[in-house]
XYZ file of C-alpha atoms in Angstrom:
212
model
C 9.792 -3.866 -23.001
C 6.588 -3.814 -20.972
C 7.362 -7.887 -20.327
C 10.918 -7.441 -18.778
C 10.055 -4.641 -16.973
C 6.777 -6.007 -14.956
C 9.216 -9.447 -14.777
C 11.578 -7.504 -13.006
C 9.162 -5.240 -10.962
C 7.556 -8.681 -9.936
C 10.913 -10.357 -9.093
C 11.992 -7.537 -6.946
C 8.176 -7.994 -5.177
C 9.249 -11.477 -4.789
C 11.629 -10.995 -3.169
C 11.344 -7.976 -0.992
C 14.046 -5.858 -2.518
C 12.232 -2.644 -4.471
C 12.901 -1.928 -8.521
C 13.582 1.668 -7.486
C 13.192 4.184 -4.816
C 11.943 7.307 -5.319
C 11.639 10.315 -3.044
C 8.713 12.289 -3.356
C 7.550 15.358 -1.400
C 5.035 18.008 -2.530
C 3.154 21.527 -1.249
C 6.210 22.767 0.376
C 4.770 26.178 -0.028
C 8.275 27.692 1.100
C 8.421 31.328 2.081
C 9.483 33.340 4.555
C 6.241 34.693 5.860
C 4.569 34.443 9.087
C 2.166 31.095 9.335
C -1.286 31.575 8.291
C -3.732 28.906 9.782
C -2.246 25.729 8.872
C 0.420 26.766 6.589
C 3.769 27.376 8.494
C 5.712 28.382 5.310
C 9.079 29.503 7.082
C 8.833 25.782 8.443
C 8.905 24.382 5.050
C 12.866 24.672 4.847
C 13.698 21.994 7.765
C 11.168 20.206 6.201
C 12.635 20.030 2.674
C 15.803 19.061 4.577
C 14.843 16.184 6.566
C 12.918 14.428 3.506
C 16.472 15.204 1.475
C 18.367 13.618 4.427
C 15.531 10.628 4.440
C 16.110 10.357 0.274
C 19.877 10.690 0.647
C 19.795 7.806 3.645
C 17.368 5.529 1.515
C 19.679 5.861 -1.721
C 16.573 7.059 -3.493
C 16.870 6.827 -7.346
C 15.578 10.347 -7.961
C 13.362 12.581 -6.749
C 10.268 14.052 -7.597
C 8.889 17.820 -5.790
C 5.056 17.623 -7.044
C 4.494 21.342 -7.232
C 3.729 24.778 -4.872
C 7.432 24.755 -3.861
C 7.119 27.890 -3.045
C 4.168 30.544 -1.710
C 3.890 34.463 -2.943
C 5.736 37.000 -2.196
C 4.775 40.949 -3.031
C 7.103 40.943 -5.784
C 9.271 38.836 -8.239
C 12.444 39.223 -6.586
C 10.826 38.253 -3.150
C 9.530 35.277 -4.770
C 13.078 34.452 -6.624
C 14.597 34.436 -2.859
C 11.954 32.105 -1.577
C 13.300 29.743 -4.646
C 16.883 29.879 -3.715
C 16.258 29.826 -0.265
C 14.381 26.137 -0.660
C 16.563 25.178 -3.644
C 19.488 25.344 -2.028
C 18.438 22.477 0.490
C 16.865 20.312 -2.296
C 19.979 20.385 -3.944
C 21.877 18.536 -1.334
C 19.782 15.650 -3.058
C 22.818 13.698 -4.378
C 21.124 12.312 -7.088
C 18.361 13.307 -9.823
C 15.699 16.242 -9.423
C 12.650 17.009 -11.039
C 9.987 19.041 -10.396
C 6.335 19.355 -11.176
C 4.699 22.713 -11.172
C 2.235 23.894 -9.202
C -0.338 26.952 -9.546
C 2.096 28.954 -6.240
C 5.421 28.103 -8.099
C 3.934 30.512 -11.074
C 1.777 33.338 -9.163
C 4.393 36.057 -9.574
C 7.163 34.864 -11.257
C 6.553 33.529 -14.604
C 7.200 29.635 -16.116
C 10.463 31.250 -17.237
C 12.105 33.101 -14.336
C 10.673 29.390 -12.082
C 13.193 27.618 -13.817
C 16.172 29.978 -14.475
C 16.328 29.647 -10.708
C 15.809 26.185 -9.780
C 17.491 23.145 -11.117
C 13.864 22.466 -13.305
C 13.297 22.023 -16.505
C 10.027 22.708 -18.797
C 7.367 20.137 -18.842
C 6.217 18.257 -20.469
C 9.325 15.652 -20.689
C 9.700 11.985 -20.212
C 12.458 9.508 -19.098
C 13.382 6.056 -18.168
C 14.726 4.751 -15.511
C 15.055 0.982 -14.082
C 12.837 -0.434 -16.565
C 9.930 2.239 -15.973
C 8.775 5.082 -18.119
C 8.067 8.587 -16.308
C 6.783 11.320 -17.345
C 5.722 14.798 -15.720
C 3.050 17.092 -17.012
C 2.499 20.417 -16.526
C -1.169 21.710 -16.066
C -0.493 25.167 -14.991
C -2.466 26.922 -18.008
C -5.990 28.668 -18.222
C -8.821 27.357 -20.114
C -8.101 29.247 -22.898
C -4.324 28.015 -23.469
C -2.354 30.637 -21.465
C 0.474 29.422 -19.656
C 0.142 30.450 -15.974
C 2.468 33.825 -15.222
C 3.046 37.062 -12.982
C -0.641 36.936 -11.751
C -2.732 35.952 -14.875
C -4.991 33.198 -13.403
C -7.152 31.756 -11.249
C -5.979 28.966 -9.397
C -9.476 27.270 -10.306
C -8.791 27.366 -14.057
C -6.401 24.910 -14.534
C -5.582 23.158 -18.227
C -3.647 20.536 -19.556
C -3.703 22.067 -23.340
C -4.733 19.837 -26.056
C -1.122 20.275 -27.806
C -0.201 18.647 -24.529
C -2.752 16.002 -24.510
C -1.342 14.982 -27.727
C 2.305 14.835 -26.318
C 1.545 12.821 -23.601
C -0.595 9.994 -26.070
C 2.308 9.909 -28.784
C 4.935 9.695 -25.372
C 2.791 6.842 -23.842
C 2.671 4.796 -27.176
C 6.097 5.072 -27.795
C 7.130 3.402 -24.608
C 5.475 0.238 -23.486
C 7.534 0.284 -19.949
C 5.483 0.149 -17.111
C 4.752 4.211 -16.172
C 4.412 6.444 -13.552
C 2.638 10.031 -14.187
C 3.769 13.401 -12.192
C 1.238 16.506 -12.112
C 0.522 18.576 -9.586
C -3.620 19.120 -10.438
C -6.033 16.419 -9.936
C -7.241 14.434 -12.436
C -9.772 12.035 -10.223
C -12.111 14.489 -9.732
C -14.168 17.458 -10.827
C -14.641 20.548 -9.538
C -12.290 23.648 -8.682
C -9.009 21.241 -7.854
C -9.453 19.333 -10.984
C -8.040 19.730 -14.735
C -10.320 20.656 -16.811
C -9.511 18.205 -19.400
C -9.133 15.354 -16.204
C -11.545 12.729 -18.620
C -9.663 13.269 -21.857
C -6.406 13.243 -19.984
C -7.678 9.557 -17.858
C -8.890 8.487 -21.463
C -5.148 8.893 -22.496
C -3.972 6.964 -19.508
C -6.750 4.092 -19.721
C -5.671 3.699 -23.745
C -2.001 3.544 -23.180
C -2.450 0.247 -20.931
C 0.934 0.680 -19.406
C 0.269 3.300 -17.156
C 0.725 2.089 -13.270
């Protein structure tokens, strides 16, 4: 329940010792390309493996990679090796993955061929852990309802469907734990970086009342 959870999640405040640890890292933008401006992509593998040494160190419940694991590559193969290549040192996370995608994980390769080579799985889903609710959301579709795919979208147009929307209220009521919300697109603002839905998707949130 919503009570023993927040009891618990204020005990452990009391008393200095967290209710969970997660490990979070996002925008890896892995590929083995030369660096352009501030992106060093062929950099992003240490990277990757010093946060999963940090997680792995810290005992971190699960983890959480919040989208653009990887950048483009000319074709779909190129793109599959950038996957594996990154994959392989996320993996050596020795407990829980998930994965949120973001508008670079889809530019070539489609929603499908992302996750028959990663360790992801379709969003949207839910789960509990430690007394919390989570849930990750997936707001890589145009306007019009078309999942992201092989070069079918602007990175500007960016949808959480209303199917979706009505997921994520039905998931929300049906768990009054305390919970924590993974996407990769912003929903605080307007403009090209934001969901187009981002006020019906907060209204969601707001109404739930158990969203942290």
């Amino acid at each position: 329940t919503t009570t023993s959870g927040l009891a618990d999640s204020l005990a452990a405040e009391a008393t200095g010792t967290p209710a969970l640890r997660i490990g979070l890292l996002t925008d890896p933008h892995y590929a083995d390309i030369p660096a352009k401006g501030k992106r060093h992509y062929r950099e992003s593998r240490g990277k990757v493996r010093a946060a999963v040494e940090r997680f792995n160190e810290a005992k971190a419940d699960f983890a959480v990679e919040l989208g653009d694991y990887i950048d483009e590559a000319t074709t779909a193969e190129g793109e599959v090796a950038h996957l594996k290549t990154v994959e392989a040192e996320f993996a050596k996370f020795r407990s829980p993955r998930h994965y949120v995608l973001g508008n670079h994980c889809v530019w070539t390769l489609t929603k499908e061929q992302f996750h028959a080579n990663c360790a992801a799985k379709p969003g949207p889903y839910s789960w509990d852990h430690a007394g919390f609710h989570f849930v990750v959301l997936d707001a890589c579709f145009r306007a019009d309802g078309t999942a992201y795919g092989a070069k079918n979208f602007k990175w500007t147009d960016t949808e959480i469907p209303e199917t979706q929307r009505r997921w994520l209220a039905e998931d929300l009521a049906a768990s009054r734990k305390p919970t924590i919300v993974f996407v990769h697109q912003r929903l605080d603002i307007t403009g090209d970086y934001a969901v187009k839905s981002a006020p019906a998707v907060r209204e969601i949130l707001e109404h739930a009342g158990n969203v942290l």
